[in-house]
Amino acid sequence: MLKDKDKKVKYDNEKYDLIVGLEIHIQTKTKSKMFCSCPTGYFHKEPNTHVCPVCLGLPGALPVPNKRALELCILMGLATNCDINNEIHFDRKHYFYPDLPKGYQISQYKQPICSDGYVTVSNGVRVDIERIHQEEDVAKSTHHTESSTGKEYSLIDYNKSGVPLIEIVTKPTIRTAKDAKDFATKIRQIARYLGISDADMEKGQMRCEPNISMQEKGKWEYKDGQILPLGDYELNSKVEVKNIGSITAVEKSIDYEVQRIIKKLEEGKKIKQQTRGWNADKNITEFQRSKETADDYRYMPEPDIPVIEISTEDIERISEKIVELPDEKINKYIEKWGISEYAADVISSSRENAKYFERLQKELSKTLDEKEAAVEASNWLMGTVFAIGNLNIDIKDLSLLILAFKDGLLTKSKAEEVLRECLENNKDIKEELERLKEEQEKSSENIDGIVDTVIKENTKAVEDYKSGKKASLGFLLGQVMQVTKGTADPNEVRNILKEKLE
Amino acid sequence: MKIDIKHIAELSRISLTDAELEKFTPQMKTILESATVLQEVDTSNVQPMKKRIAFDQLREDVSKKGLTQEEVLKNANHREEGFVKVYGELFGSIEES
């Protein structure tokens, strides 16, 4: 929420519509690079050790496409309701920069693998996807100044050069910064669920670049995927923002641009088509350069790679890898199992949580009915398992513990204690539960005796109870539980206590 | 035919003197005119001569060791701690993809 102080400096936005399109780059998770067999894992590796003549762009080296990478691109397209082209064509996109050794990037221009998809973000807003295409990542360069000479230089590591990269491009149909953020979040979730990518923005595995423009209300229309002016209105140019290192920065940078652009427009200034960089320390965008146009990239068909034919069988085979996505899970959890919306949301947010929850539910439903099993599984996952922070807790063990709790063998906090104890000391939960059971049986024989002792030793509380202070019963109950180390059934103890006191 | 040598040079990160611009413009014009001969051929009924392969024939995702760092850096004019080192101020204003 905006503070009052910020509201005052905010420009009035009655006059303009915000129009956003997002470009999202995702490094897909393969063992080898897009067009050669060099290993992909470059994080914290010695520079220039995952490099060969192909990804170094040496003359005569030929690119050979990676099957798995293309499968992952198609998988992303299928998961976002895209049409899949039956042919794959690659093109060369030319520009000169030291991180691009060939002088061109192999990408796709006119015929992307996936097109015309959509995803629905959390509030029901639909975001249309124009295309998803396959390309290759560039090398990593860092910029420095030589202290002795003052000269500017760059250090280049080609390990990242040629890592498979997919680019997801939305249509300009996003109307709020929040929707842009939600879309990026959803894409990241799908990529992680399907094992397409770890999509860690801090590590550069996922990069978001919003294209932002502000147009006067009622002076433009959206037609065939494009924003068109009405009458003699002249559209304002769009601004692209790069260097966004987190999902929240997607929203923040758009909010910032809205204010900056409106200010310019209100001052009667023209918006220049440009690329700006997000500065996360200052929370502002900074001018980087005027944007190159598509013509400047001099696209041409990549002559070194044949046309790749995709059959219906190929697509079917790939679509088998699609697992149930979060939206479908949330529906199932709520509708079928009666889990709260909040819990369904939390559990389905990661594939690991959802998997654990579903396995636990299944195990419990051998004994409990499926709804009860689901409720217990969700409570225990979000309580005990999250608290312990370990998704490796054996499902069978945990379910035994849960059932023991349901049977009244032990309290929830005692159960948690037993679980921690067993995990820390590598003890068998089953044995531990049996031991507890024996103890309890023994102690329930002794329980009369214990209750008698407690009554004898706490005369003050007993008197209080008898004189009408019913709360004292809780104290006495606590004393008994302490002696029995929490193994006694509190309800049973309560009854015995009442009986003896009255 | 309008030829903007200056723009082409900028895209290639090459700086040209005015004298060079004057010299290259007619040369580029000649090159492009020669190429227009190709555009006169009617190719409307000709299929692109491009090899086609089935998805199944693509390379399996198996990684192999490439060159050693020493080999990679062999042709680099400058190097520093295993990196290729390049000088130039203009890089700062150019995009990283």
Coordinates of C-alpha atoms in Angstrom, one line a residue:
Chain A
M1 CA 0.0 0.0 0.0
L2 CA 1.1 3.5 -0.7
K3 CA 1.8 5.8 2.2
D4 CA -0.1 9.1 2.3
K5 CA 3.2 10.9 1.7
D6 CA 3.7 9.0 -1.6
K7 CA 0.2 9.6 -2.7
K8 CA 0.7 13.3 -2.8
V9 CA 3.5 13.1 -5.4
K10 CA 1.7 10.5 -7.5
Y11 CA 0.5 11.9 -10.8
D12 CA -3.2 11.6 -11.6
N13 CA -3.8 8.7 -13.9
E14 CA -7.4 9.4 -14.9
K15 CA -6.2 10.3 -18.3
Y16 CA -4.0 7.4 -19.4
D17 CA -4.2 3.6 -19.9
L18 CA -1.1 1.5 -19.0
I19 CA -0.2 -1.0 -21.7
V20 CA 2.3 -3.7 -20.8
G21 CA 3.8 -6.6 -22.7
L22 CA 6.3 -9.0 -21.0
E23 CA 9.2 -10.8 -22.5
I24 CA 10.4 -13.6 -20.2
H25 CA 13.7 -15.5 -20.9
I26 CA 14.1 -18.8 -19.2
Q27 CA 17.2 -21.0 -19.2
T28 CA 15.9 -24.6 -19.6
K29 CA 17.4 -27.4 -17.6
T30 CA 19.4 -29.6 -19.9
K31 CA 22.8 -31.3 -19.4
S32 CA 24.3 -30.0 -22.6
K33 CA 24.1 -26.7 -24.5
M34 CA 21.6 -25.8 -27.2
F35 CA 23.8 -26.5 -30.2
C36 CA 26.8 -28.4 -28.9
S37 CA 27.6 -31.0 -26.2
C38 CA 29.3 -28.7 -23.7
P39 CA 28.0 -29.0 -20.2
T40 CA 25.5 -26.3 -19.1
G41 CA 26.1 -25.9 -15.4
Y42 CA 28.3 -22.8 -15.3
F43 CA 27.4 -21.5 -11.9
H44 CA 30.7 -21.0 -9.8
K45 CA 32.7 -22.9 -12.4
E46 CA 36.2 -22.0 -13.6
P47 CA 35.7 -19.5 -16.5
N48 CA 36.0 -20.8 -20.1
T49 CA 36.1 -24.5 -19.3
H50 CA 32.6 -25.5 -20.7
V51 CA 33.4 -24.3 -24.2
C52 CA 34.0 -25.8 -27.6
P53 CA 34.4 -24.5 -31.2
V54 CA 30.6 -24.3 -31.6
C55 CA 29.8 -22.1 -28.6
L56 CA 33.0 -20.1 -29.1
G57 CA 31.8 -19.3 -32.7
L58 CA 35.0 -20.6 -34.4
P59 CA 34.8 -20.6 -38.2
G60 CA 33.4 -23.8 -39.7
A61 CA 31.9 -25.1 -36.4
L62 CA 28.3 -26.4 -37.0
P63 CA 25.4 -26.2 -34.6
V64 CA 23.5 -29.5 -33.7
P65 CA 20.2 -28.9 -31.9
N66 CA 19.5 -30.5 -28.6
K67 CA 16.4 -32.7 -28.6
R68 CA 15.7 -32.4 -24.9
A69 CA 15.9 -28.6 -25.0
L70 CA 13.3 -28.5 -27.8
E71 CA 11.1 -30.9 -25.9
L72 CA 11.2 -28.5 -22.9
C73 CA 10.3 -25.6 -25.1
I74 CA 7.3 -27.5 -26.5
L75 CA 6.4 -28.6 -23.0
M76 CA 6.2 -24.9 -21.9
G77 CA 4.0 -24.2 -24.9
L78 CA 1.7 -27.1 -24.1
A79 CA 1.4 -26.0 -20.5
T80 CA 0.5 -22.5 -21.5
N81 CA -2.2 -23.5 -24.1
C82 CA -0.1 -22.6 -27.2
D83 CA -0.3 -24.1 -30.7
I84 CA 2.7 -26.1 -31.5
N85 CA 4.2 -25.6 -35.0
N86 CA 4.8 -28.8 -36.9
E87 CA 8.1 -27.6 -38.1
I88 CA 11.0 -25.9 -36.3
H89 CA 12.9 -23.2 -38.2
F90 CA 15.9 -21.3 -36.8
D91 CA 17.0 -17.8 -37.8
R92 CA 20.1 -15.7 -37.2
K93 CA 19.7 -12.5 -35.3
H94 CA 22.7 -10.3 -35.9
Y95 CA 24.3 -7.8 -33.5
F96 CA 27.8 -7.2 -32.4
Y97 CA 28.8 -7.5 -28.9
P98 CA 31.7 -9.4 -27.2
D99 CA 29.3 -11.8 -25.4
L100 CA 28.1 -13.1 -28.8
P101 CA 31.1 -14.7 -30.5
K102 CA 29.5 -15.6 -33.8
G103 CA 28.2 -12.1 -34.4
Y104 CA 24.7 -13.5 -34.4
Q105 CA 22.4 -15.4 -32.0
I106 CA 20.6 -18.4 -33.3
S107 CA 16.9 -17.7 -32.5
Q108 CA 13.6 -17.9 -34.2
Y109 CA 11.9 -15.1 -36.1
K110 CA 8.9 -15.7 -38.3
Q111 CA 8.0 -19.2 -37.1
P112 CA 8.3 -19.7 -33.4
I113 CA 7.8 -23.3 -32.1
C114 CA 4.8 -22.2 -29.9
S115 CA 2.3 -19.5 -30.5
D116 CA -1.1 -18.1 -29.4
G117 CA -1.3 -19.3 -25.9
Y118 CA -2.6 -17.9 -22.6
V119 CA -2.4 -18.3 -18.9
T120 CA -4.9 -17.2 -16.3
V121 CA -3.4 -15.4 -13.3
S122 CA -4.7 -15.6 -9.8
N123 CA -7.4 -13.0 -10.0
G124 CA -9.0 -14.6 -13.1
V125 CA -7.3 -12.2 -15.5
R126 CA -6.2 -13.9 -18.7
V127 CA -2.8 -13.0 -20.2
D128 CA -2.4 -13.8 -23.9
I129 CA 0.9 -15.3 -25.0
E130 CA 2.0 -14.2 -28.5
R131 CA 4.8 -16.8 -28.9
I132 CA 7.4 -18.9 -27.2
H133 CA 10.6 -19.5 -29.1
Q134 CA 13.9 -21.3 -28.7
E135 CA 17.2 -19.5 -28.7
E136 CA 20.6 -19.7 -27.1
D137 CA 22.1 -17.7 -24.2
V138 CA 25.1 -15.4 -24.6
A139 CA 28.4 -15.4 -22.7
K140 CA 28.8 -13.7 -19.4
S141 CA 30.6 -10.4 -19.4
T142 CA 31.6 -8.1 -16.5
H143 CA 32.8 -4.5 -17.0
H144 CA 35.8 -3.0 -15.3
T145 CA 38.1 0.0 -15.3
E146 CA 41.9 -0.7 -15.4
S147 CA 43.4 1.1 -12.4
S148 CA 46.8 1.7 -14.0
T149 CA 45.5 3.2 -17.3
G150 CA 41.9 4.2 -16.6
K151 CA 40.9 2.2 -19.6
E152 CA 37.5 0.4 -19.7
Y153 CA 37.5 -3.3 -20.3
S154 CA 35.3 -6.4 -20.1
L155 CA 36.1 -9.9 -18.9
I156 CA 34.3 -12.6 -20.8
D157 CA 33.4 -16.1 -19.7
Y158 CA 31.9 -18.3 -22.6
N159 CA 30.6 -21.0 -20.3
K160 CA 27.1 -19.5 -20.5
S161 CA 27.4 -19.0 -24.3
G162 CA 25.0 -21.4 -26.0
V163 CA 22.9 -22.5 -22.9
P164 CA 19.4 -23.2 -24.1
L165 CA 17.1 -20.2 -23.6
I166 CA 13.4 -19.9 -24.3
E167 CA 11.7 -16.6 -24.8
I168 CA 8.1 -16.1 -23.8
V169 CA 6.4 -13.0 -25.3
T170 CA 3.0 -11.9 -24.2
K171 CA 0.6 -9.8 -26.3
P172 CA 0.3 -6.2 -25.0
T173 CA -2.8 -7.1 -23.0
I174 CA -1.5 -6.6 -19.5
R175 CA -3.1 -3.5 -17.9
T176 CA -1.7 -3.4 -14.4
A177 CA 1.8 -3.8 -12.8
K178 CA 0.2 -6.4 -10.4
D179 CA -1.0 -8.5 -13.4
A180 CA 2.5 -8.4 -14.9
K181 CA 3.9 -9.6 -11.6
D182 CA 1.3 -12.3 -11.3
F183 CA 2.0 -13.5 -14.8
A184 CA 5.7 -13.7 -14.1
T185 CA 5.0 -15.7 -10.9
K186 CA 2.8 -18.1 -12.8
I187 CA 5.3 -18.7 -15.5
R188 CA 8.0 -19.4 -12.9
Q189 CA 5.7 -21.8 -11.1
I190 CA 4.9 -23.7 -14.3
A191 CA 8.6 -23.9 -15.3
R192 CA 9.4 -25.3 -11.9
Y193 CA 6.5 -27.7 -11.7
L194 CA 7.4 -29.2 -15.1
G195 CA 11.1 -29.3 -14.4
I196 CA 11.7 -27.0 -17.3
S197 CA 13.9 -24.7 -15.3
D198 CA 14.8 -23.8 -11.7
A199 CA 13.9 -20.3 -12.9
D200 CA 15.9 -18.5 -10.2
M201 CA 15.9 -14.8 -11.1
E202 CA 18.8 -14.0 -8.9
K203 CA 20.9 -16.5 -10.8
G204 CA 19.7 -15.2 -14.1
Q205 CA 17.9 -18.4 -15.0
M206 CA 14.8 -16.3 -15.5
R207 CA 14.8 -12.7 -16.8
C208 CA 11.7 -10.4 -17.2
E209 CA 11.6 -7.5 -19.5
P210 CA 8.4 -5.4 -19.5
N211 CA 7.5 -3.2 -22.5
I212 CA 5.6 -0.3 -21.2
S213 CA 3.6 2.5 -22.8
M214 CA 1.0 4.9 -21.6
Q215 CA -1.8 5.9 -24.0
E216 CA -4.6 8.4 -23.6
K217 CA -7.9 6.8 -22.7
G218 CA -10.3 6.3 -25.5
K219 CA -7.7 7.1 -28.2
W220 CA -6.5 3.6 -29.0
E221 CA -7.7 0.1 -29.7
Y222 CA -6.4 -3.4 -29.3
K223 CA -6.7 -5.4 -32.5
D224 CA -5.1 -8.6 -33.8
G225 CA -2.5 -8.5 -31.0
Q226 CA -1.6 -4.9 -31.6
I227 CA -2.2 -1.5 -30.1
L228 CA -3.5 0.8 -32.8
P229 CA -4.3 4.6 -32.7
L230 CA -7.8 5.9 -33.2
G231 CA -8.3 8.9 -35.5
D232 CA -5.3 11.1 -35.7
Y233 CA -4.0 10.2 -32.3
E234 CA -0.3 9.5 -32.3
L235 CA 0.7 6.5 -30.1
N236 CA 3.4 7.2 -27.4
S237 CA 6.5 5.1 -27.8
K238 CA 7.2 2.2 -25.6
V239 CA 9.9 1.8 -23.1
E240 CA 11.6 -1.5 -22.4
V241 CA 13.0 -2.2 -18.9
K242 CA 15.9 -4.6 -18.3
N243 CA 18.1 -5.8 -15.4
I244 CA 15.1 -6.9 -13.3
G245 CA 16.4 -9.3 -10.7
S246 CA 13.3 -10.4 -8.9
I247 CA 9.6 -10.9 -9.3
T248 CA 8.7 -7.9 -7.1
A249 CA 11.0 -5.7 -9.2
V250 CA 8.7 -6.4 -12.2
E251 CA 5.8 -4.7 -10.4
K252 CA 8.0 -1.9 -8.9
S253 CA 9.7 -1.0 -12.1
I254 CA 6.4 -0.7 -14.0
D255 CA 4.9 1.4 -11.2
Y256 CA 8.0 3.6 -11.5
E257 CA 7.7 3.9 -15.2
V258 CA 4.0 4.8 -15.0
Q259 CA 4.9 7.8 -12.9
R260 CA 7.9 8.8 -15.0
I261 CA 6.0 8.6 -18.3
I262 CA 3.0 10.5 -17.1
K263 CA 5.2 13.2 -15.7
K264 CA 6.9 13.6 -19.1
L265 CA 3.6 13.6 -21.0
E266 CA 2.1 16.1 -18.7
E267 CA 5.1 18.3 -19.2
G268 CA 4.4 18.1 -23.0
K269 CA 7.5 16.0 -23.7
K270 CA 7.7 13.2 -26.2
I271 CA 8.6 9.7 -25.0
K272 CA 11.6 8.3 -26.9
Q273 CA 11.6 4.6 -27.7
Q274 CA 14.3 3.4 -25.4
T275 CA 15.7 0.7 -23.1
R276 CA 16.1 1.5 -19.5
G277 CA 17.7 -0.5 -16.7
W278 CA 16.2 -1.2 -13.3
N279 CA 18.4 0.0 -10.4
A280 CA 17.3 -2.1 -7.4
D281 CA 19.3 -0.1 -4.9
K282 CA 17.7 3.2 -5.8
N283 CA 14.3 1.7 -6.9
I284 CA 14.4 3.7 -10.2
T285 CA 15.0 3.0 -13.9
E286 CA 17.9 4.6 -15.7
F287 CA 18.3 5.3 -19.4
Q288 CA 20.5 2.7 -21.2
R289 CA 20.2 3.3 -24.9
S290 CA 17.8 4.0 -27.8
K291 CA 16.3 0.8 -29.0
E292 CA 17.4 -1.1 -32.1
T293 CA 14.6 -2.0 -34.4
A294 CA 14.0 -5.5 -35.9
D295 CA 15.5 -4.4 -39.2
D296 CA 18.7 -3.6 -37.4
Y297 CA 19.0 -7.3 -36.4
R298 CA 19.1 -8.3 -40.1
Y299 CA 17.3 -11.6 -39.4
M300 CA 18.0 -14.4 -41.9
P301 CA 17.2 -18.2 -42.0
E302 CA 19.9 -20.2 -40.3
P303 CA 21.4 -22.2 -43.2
D304 CA 23.3 -24.6 -40.9
I305 CA 20.3 -26.2 -39.3
P306 CA 17.8 -28.3 -41.2
V307 CA 14.1 -27.8 -40.9
I308 CA 13.0 -30.1 -38.0
E309 CA 9.7 -31.9 -38.4
I310 CA 7.5 -32.5 -35.4
S311 CA 4.9 -35.2 -35.7
T312 CA 1.7 -35.5 -33.7
E313 CA 3.3 -38.5 -32.0
D314 CA 6.2 -36.4 -30.9
I315 CA 3.8 -33.9 -29.3
E316 CA 1.8 -36.6 -27.6
R317 CA 4.9 -38.1 -26.2
I318 CA 6.0 -34.8 -24.8
S319 CA 2.6 -33.9 -23.5
E320 CA 2.7 -37.1 -21.4
K321 CA 5.3 -35.3 -19.3
I322 CA 2.8 -32.6 -18.3
V323 CA 1.9 -33.1 -14.7
E324 CA -1.1 -31.7 -13.0
L325 CA -0.5 -27.9 -12.7
P326 CA -1.1 -25.8 -9.6
D327 CA -4.5 -24.5 -10.7
E328 CA -5.8 -27.9 -11.3
K329 CA -4.4 -29.1 -7.9
I330 CA -6.0 -26.1 -6.1
N331 CA -9.4 -27.0 -7.5
K332 CA -9.1 -30.7 -6.6
Y333 CA -8.0 -29.9 -3.0
I334 CA -10.8 -27.5 -2.5
E335 CA -13.7 -29.2 -4.4
K336 CA -12.9 -32.8 -3.7
W337 CA -11.1 -32.8 -0.4
G338 CA -12.6 -29.7 1.3
I339 CA -9.3 -28.1 2.1
S340 CA -9.3 -24.3 2.7
E341 CA -8.4 -22.1 -0.1
Y342 CA -5.5 -20.7 1.8
A343 CA -4.1 -24.2 2.5
A344 CA -4.6 -25.3 -1.1
D345 CA -2.7 -22.3 -2.3
V346 CA 0.2 -22.8 0.1
I347 CA 0.5 -26.6 -0.6
S348 CA 0.3 -26.3 -4.3
S349 CA 2.8 -23.4 -4.5
S350 CA 5.7 -25.9 -4.9
R351 CA 5.6 -29.3 -6.6
E352 CA 7.5 -30.9 -3.6
N353 CA 4.9 -29.7 -1.1
A354 CA 2.1 -30.9 -3.3
K355 CA 3.7 -34.2 -3.9
Y356 CA 4.3 -34.8 -0.1
F357 CA 0.8 -33.7 0.7
E358 CA -0.8 -36.1 -1.8
R359 CA 1.3 -39.0 -0.7
L360 CA 0.5 -38.4 2.9
Q361 CA -3.2 -38.0 2.1
K362 CA -3.1 -41.3 0.2
E363 CA -1.4 -43.1 3.0
L364 CA -3.9 -41.8 5.6
S365 CA -6.9 -42.6 3.5
K366 CA -6.1 -46.2 4.0
T367 CA -7.5 -45.7 7.5
L368 CA -9.4 -42.4 7.3
D369 CA -12.0 -41.3 4.8
E370 CA -10.4 -39.2 2.0
K371 CA -11.6 -35.8 3.2
E372 CA -10.5 -36.4 6.8
A373 CA -7.2 -37.8 5.4
A374 CA -6.7 -34.6 3.4
V375 CA -7.5 -32.3 6.2
E376 CA -5.1 -34.1 8.6
A377 CA -2.4 -34.2 5.9
S378 CA -2.7 -30.5 5.2
N379 CA -2.7 -29.6 8.9
W380 CA 0.3 -31.8 9.7
L381 CA 2.2 -30.7 6.6
M382 CA 1.7 -27.0 7.2
G383 CA 2.2 -27.3 10.9
T384 CA 4.6 -30.0 12.0
V385 CA 6.4 -30.8 8.7
F386 CA 7.0 -27.1 7.8
A387 CA 8.1 -26.4 11.3
I388 CA 10.7 -29.2 11.2
G389 CA 11.5 -28.1 7.6
N390 CA 12.1 -31.5 6.3
L391 CA 10.2 -33.1 3.4
N392 CA 12.2 -36.3 3.7
I393 CA 10.2 -37.4 6.8
D394 CA 9.0 -40.9 5.9
I395 CA 5.3 -40.8 4.9
K396 CA 4.5 -44.1 6.5
D397 CA 6.1 -43.1 9.8
L398 CA 4.4 -39.7 9.8
S399 CA 1.0 -41.3 9.0
L400 CA 1.4 -43.8 11.9
L401 CA 2.1 -40.8 14.2
I402 CA -0.9 -39.0 12.9
L403 CA -3.1 -42.0 13.4
A404 CA -1.8 -42.5 16.9
F405 CA -2.7 -38.9 17.6
K406 CA -6.2 -39.4 16.2
D407 CA -6.5 -42.5 18.5
G408 CA -5.6 -40.3 21.5
L409 CA -2.4 -42.2 22.2
L410 CA -0.5 -38.9 22.4
T411 CA -1.1 -35.1 22.1
K412 CA -0.1 -33.1 19.1
S413 CA 2.8 -31.5 20.8
K414 CA 4.0 -34.8 22.2
A415 CA 3.7 -36.2 18.7
E416 CA 5.9 -33.4 17.4
E417 CA 8.4 -34.1 20.1
V418 CA 8.5 -37.8 19.3
L419 CA 9.0 -37.0 15.7
R420 CA 11.9 -34.6 16.3
E421 CA 13.4 -37.0 18.8
C422 CA 13.2 -39.9 16.3
L423 CA 14.7 -37.7 13.4
E424 CA 17.5 -36.4 15.5
N425 CA 18.5 -39.7 17.1
N426 CA 17.6 -41.9 14.1
K427 CA 15.1 -43.8 16.1
D428 CA 12.3 -45.9 14.6
I429 CA 9.0 -44.2 15.0
K430 CA 7.1 -47.4 14.9
E431 CA 9.1 -48.8 17.9
E432 CA 8.8 -45.5 19.7
L433 CA 5.0 -45.6 19.3
E434 CA 4.8 -49.1 20.6
R435 CA 6.9 -48.3 23.6
L436 CA 4.6 -45.3 24.3
K437 CA 1.6 -47.5 24.0
E438 CA 3.0 -50.0 26.5
E439 CA 3.9 -47.2 28.8
Q440 CA 0.5 -45.8 28.6
E441 CA -1.1 -49.1 29.3
K442 CA 1.1 -49.5 32.2
S443 CA 0.4 -46.0 33.4
S444 CA -3.3 -46.3 33.0
E445 CA -3.1 -49.1 35.5
N446 CA -1.1 -46.7 37.7
I447 CA -3.2 -43.7 36.8
D448 CA -5.4 -44.1 39.8
G449 CA -2.4 -44.1 42.0
I450 CA -0.9 -41.1 40.3
V451 CA -4.2 -39.2 40.5
D452 CA -4.4 -40.0 44.2
T453 CA -0.8 -38.8 44.8
V454 CA -1.4 -35.5 42.9
I455 CA -4.6 -34.9 44.9
K456 CA -2.7 -35.5 48.1
E457 CA 0.2 -33.3 47.2
N458 CA -1.9 -30.3 46.0
T459 CA -4.4 -29.7 48.7
K460 CA -4.6 -26.0 47.9
A461 CA -5.8 -26.6 44.3
V462 CA -8.2 -29.3 45.5
E463 CA -9.8 -26.9 48.0
D464 CA -10.0 -24.2 45.4
Y465 CA -11.8 -26.7 43.1
K466 CA -14.2 -27.8 45.7
S467 CA -15.0 -24.1 46.6
G468 CA -16.0 -23.5 43.0
K469 CA -12.8 -22.5 41.2
K470 CA -13.2 -25.0 38.3
A471 CA -10.0 -23.8 36.7
S472 CA -8.0 -25.6 39.3
L473 CA -8.9 -28.9 37.5
G474 CA -6.7 -27.8 34.7
F475 CA -3.8 -27.4 37.0
L476 CA -4.3 -30.8 38.6
L477 CA -4.7 -32.3 35.1
G478 CA -1.4 -30.7 34.2
Q479 CA 0.3 -32.3 37.2
V480 CA -0.9 -35.7 36.3
M481 CA 0.2 -35.3 32.7
Q482 CA 3.6 -34.2 33.9
V483 CA 4.1 -37.3 36.0
T484 CA 3.0 -39.5 33.1
K485 CA 5.2 -37.5 30.7
G486 CA 2.3 -36.7 28.5
T487 CA 1.5 -40.3 27.8
A488 CA -1.9 -40.4 29.6
D489 CA -5.1 -39.6 27.7
P490 CA -6.0 -36.1 29.1
N491 CA -9.8 -36.8 28.7
E492 CA -9.5 -40.0 30.7
V493 CA -7.4 -38.3 33.4
R494 CA -10.0 -35.4 33.6
N495 CA -12.8 -37.9 34.2
I496 CA -10.9 -39.8 36.9
L497 CA -10.0 -36.5 38.6
K498 CA -13.6 -35.3 38.5
E499 CA -14.8 -38.5 39.9
K500 CA -12.4 -38.5 42.8
L501 CA -12.9 -34.9 43.6
E502 CA -16.7 -34.9 43.7
Chain B
M1 CA 18.5 2.7 -53.6
K2 CA 19.4 4.5 -50.4
I3 CA 22.4 3.2 -48.7
D4 CA 23.2 4.3 -45.2
I5 CA 26.8 3.1 -44.7
K6 CA 27.1 5.0 -41.4
H7 CA 24.2 3.1 -39.9
I8 CA 25.6 -0.2 -41.1
A9 CA 29.0 0.7 -39.6
E10 CA 27.3 1.7 -36.3
L11 CA 25.5 -1.7 -36.1
S12 CA 28.9 -3.4 -36.7
R13 CA 30.5 -1.2 -34.0
I14 CA 33.0 0.2 -36.6
S15 CA 33.8 3.9 -36.7
L16 CA 34.4 5.2 -40.2
T17 CA 35.9 8.6 -41.2
D18 CA 34.0 10.9 -43.6
A19 CA 36.5 9.9 -46.3
E20 CA 35.8 6.2 -45.8
L21 CA 32.1 6.8 -45.8
E22 CA 32.4 8.5 -49.1
K23 CA 34.6 5.7 -50.5
F24 CA 32.4 2.8 -49.3
T25 CA 29.0 4.1 -50.3
P26 CA 29.4 3.6 -54.0
Q27 CA 31.2 0.3 -53.4
M28 CA 28.3 -1.0 -51.4
K29 CA 25.9 0.2 -54.1
T30 CA 27.8 -1.9 -56.7
I31 CA 27.6 -4.9 -54.5
L32 CA 23.8 -4.6 -53.9
E33 CA 23.2 -3.9 -57.6
S34 CA 25.0 -7.1 -58.5
A35 CA 22.8 -9.0 -56.1
T36 CA 19.7 -7.6 -57.6
V37 CA 20.4 -9.9 -60.6
L38 CA 19.3 -12.8 -58.4
Q39 CA 16.1 -11.1 -57.5
E40 CA 15.1 -11.1 -61.2
V41 CA 14.8 -14.9 -61.3
D42 CA 11.2 -16.1 -60.8
T43 CA 11.3 -18.5 -57.9
S44 CA 7.6 -18.5 -57.1
N45 CA 7.3 -22.2 -58.0
V46 CA 10.6 -23.3 -56.4
Q47 CA 10.6 -24.9 -53.0
P48 CA 13.4 -23.8 -50.6
M49 CA 16.3 -26.2 -50.9
K50 CA 16.6 -27.0 -47.2
K51 CA 17.3 -30.4 -45.7
R52 CA 14.6 -31.7 -43.4
I53 CA 15.0 -34.1 -40.4
A54 CA 12.6 -35.8 -38.1
F55 CA 12.5 -34.7 -34.4
D56 CA 13.7 -38.2 -33.4
Q57 CA 17.0 -37.7 -35.2
L58 CA 18.0 -34.8 -33.1
R59 CA 21.0 -34.9 -30.8
E60 CA 20.4 -36.6 -27.4
D61 CA 21.1 -34.4 -24.4
V62 CA 24.5 -35.8 -23.3
S63 CA 27.3 -33.5 -22.2
K64 CA 30.9 -33.9 -23.2
K65 CA 34.1 -32.1 -22.2
G66 CA 35.0 -29.5 -24.8
L67 CA 38.3 -27.5 -25.0
T68 CA 40.7 -26.8 -22.2
Q69 CA 40.8 -23.3 -20.8
E70 CA 44.3 -22.9 -22.3
E71 CA 42.9 -23.9 -25.8
V72 CA 40.0 -21.5 -25.4
L73 CA 42.2 -18.6 -24.6
K74 CA 44.8 -19.4 -27.2
N75 CA 43.5 -16.8 -29.8
A76 CA 42.6 -14.1 -27.3
N77 CA 44.7 -11.0 -27.6
H78 CA 44.3 -10.3 -23.9
R79 CA 43.3 -12.5 -21.0
E80 CA 43.0 -12.2 -17.3
E81 CA 42.5 -15.0 -14.7
G82 CA 40.9 -17.4 -17.2
F83 CA 38.7 -14.7 -18.8
V84 CA 39.0 -13.3 -22.3
K85 CA 39.7 -9.6 -21.8
V86 CA 38.4 -7.0 -24.3
Y87 CA 39.0 -3.3 -24.3
G88 CA 36.5 -0.7 -25.4
E89 CA 34.2 2.0 -23.9
L90 CA 31.4 1.4 -26.3
F91 CA 30.4 -1.9 -24.7
G92 CA 28.8 -0.1 -21.8
S93 CA 26.2 1.4 -24.1
I94 CA 25.4 -1.8 -25.9
E95 CA 22.9 -4.4 -24.8
E96 CA 23.6 -7.7 -23.3
S97 CA 20.9 -10.0 -24.9

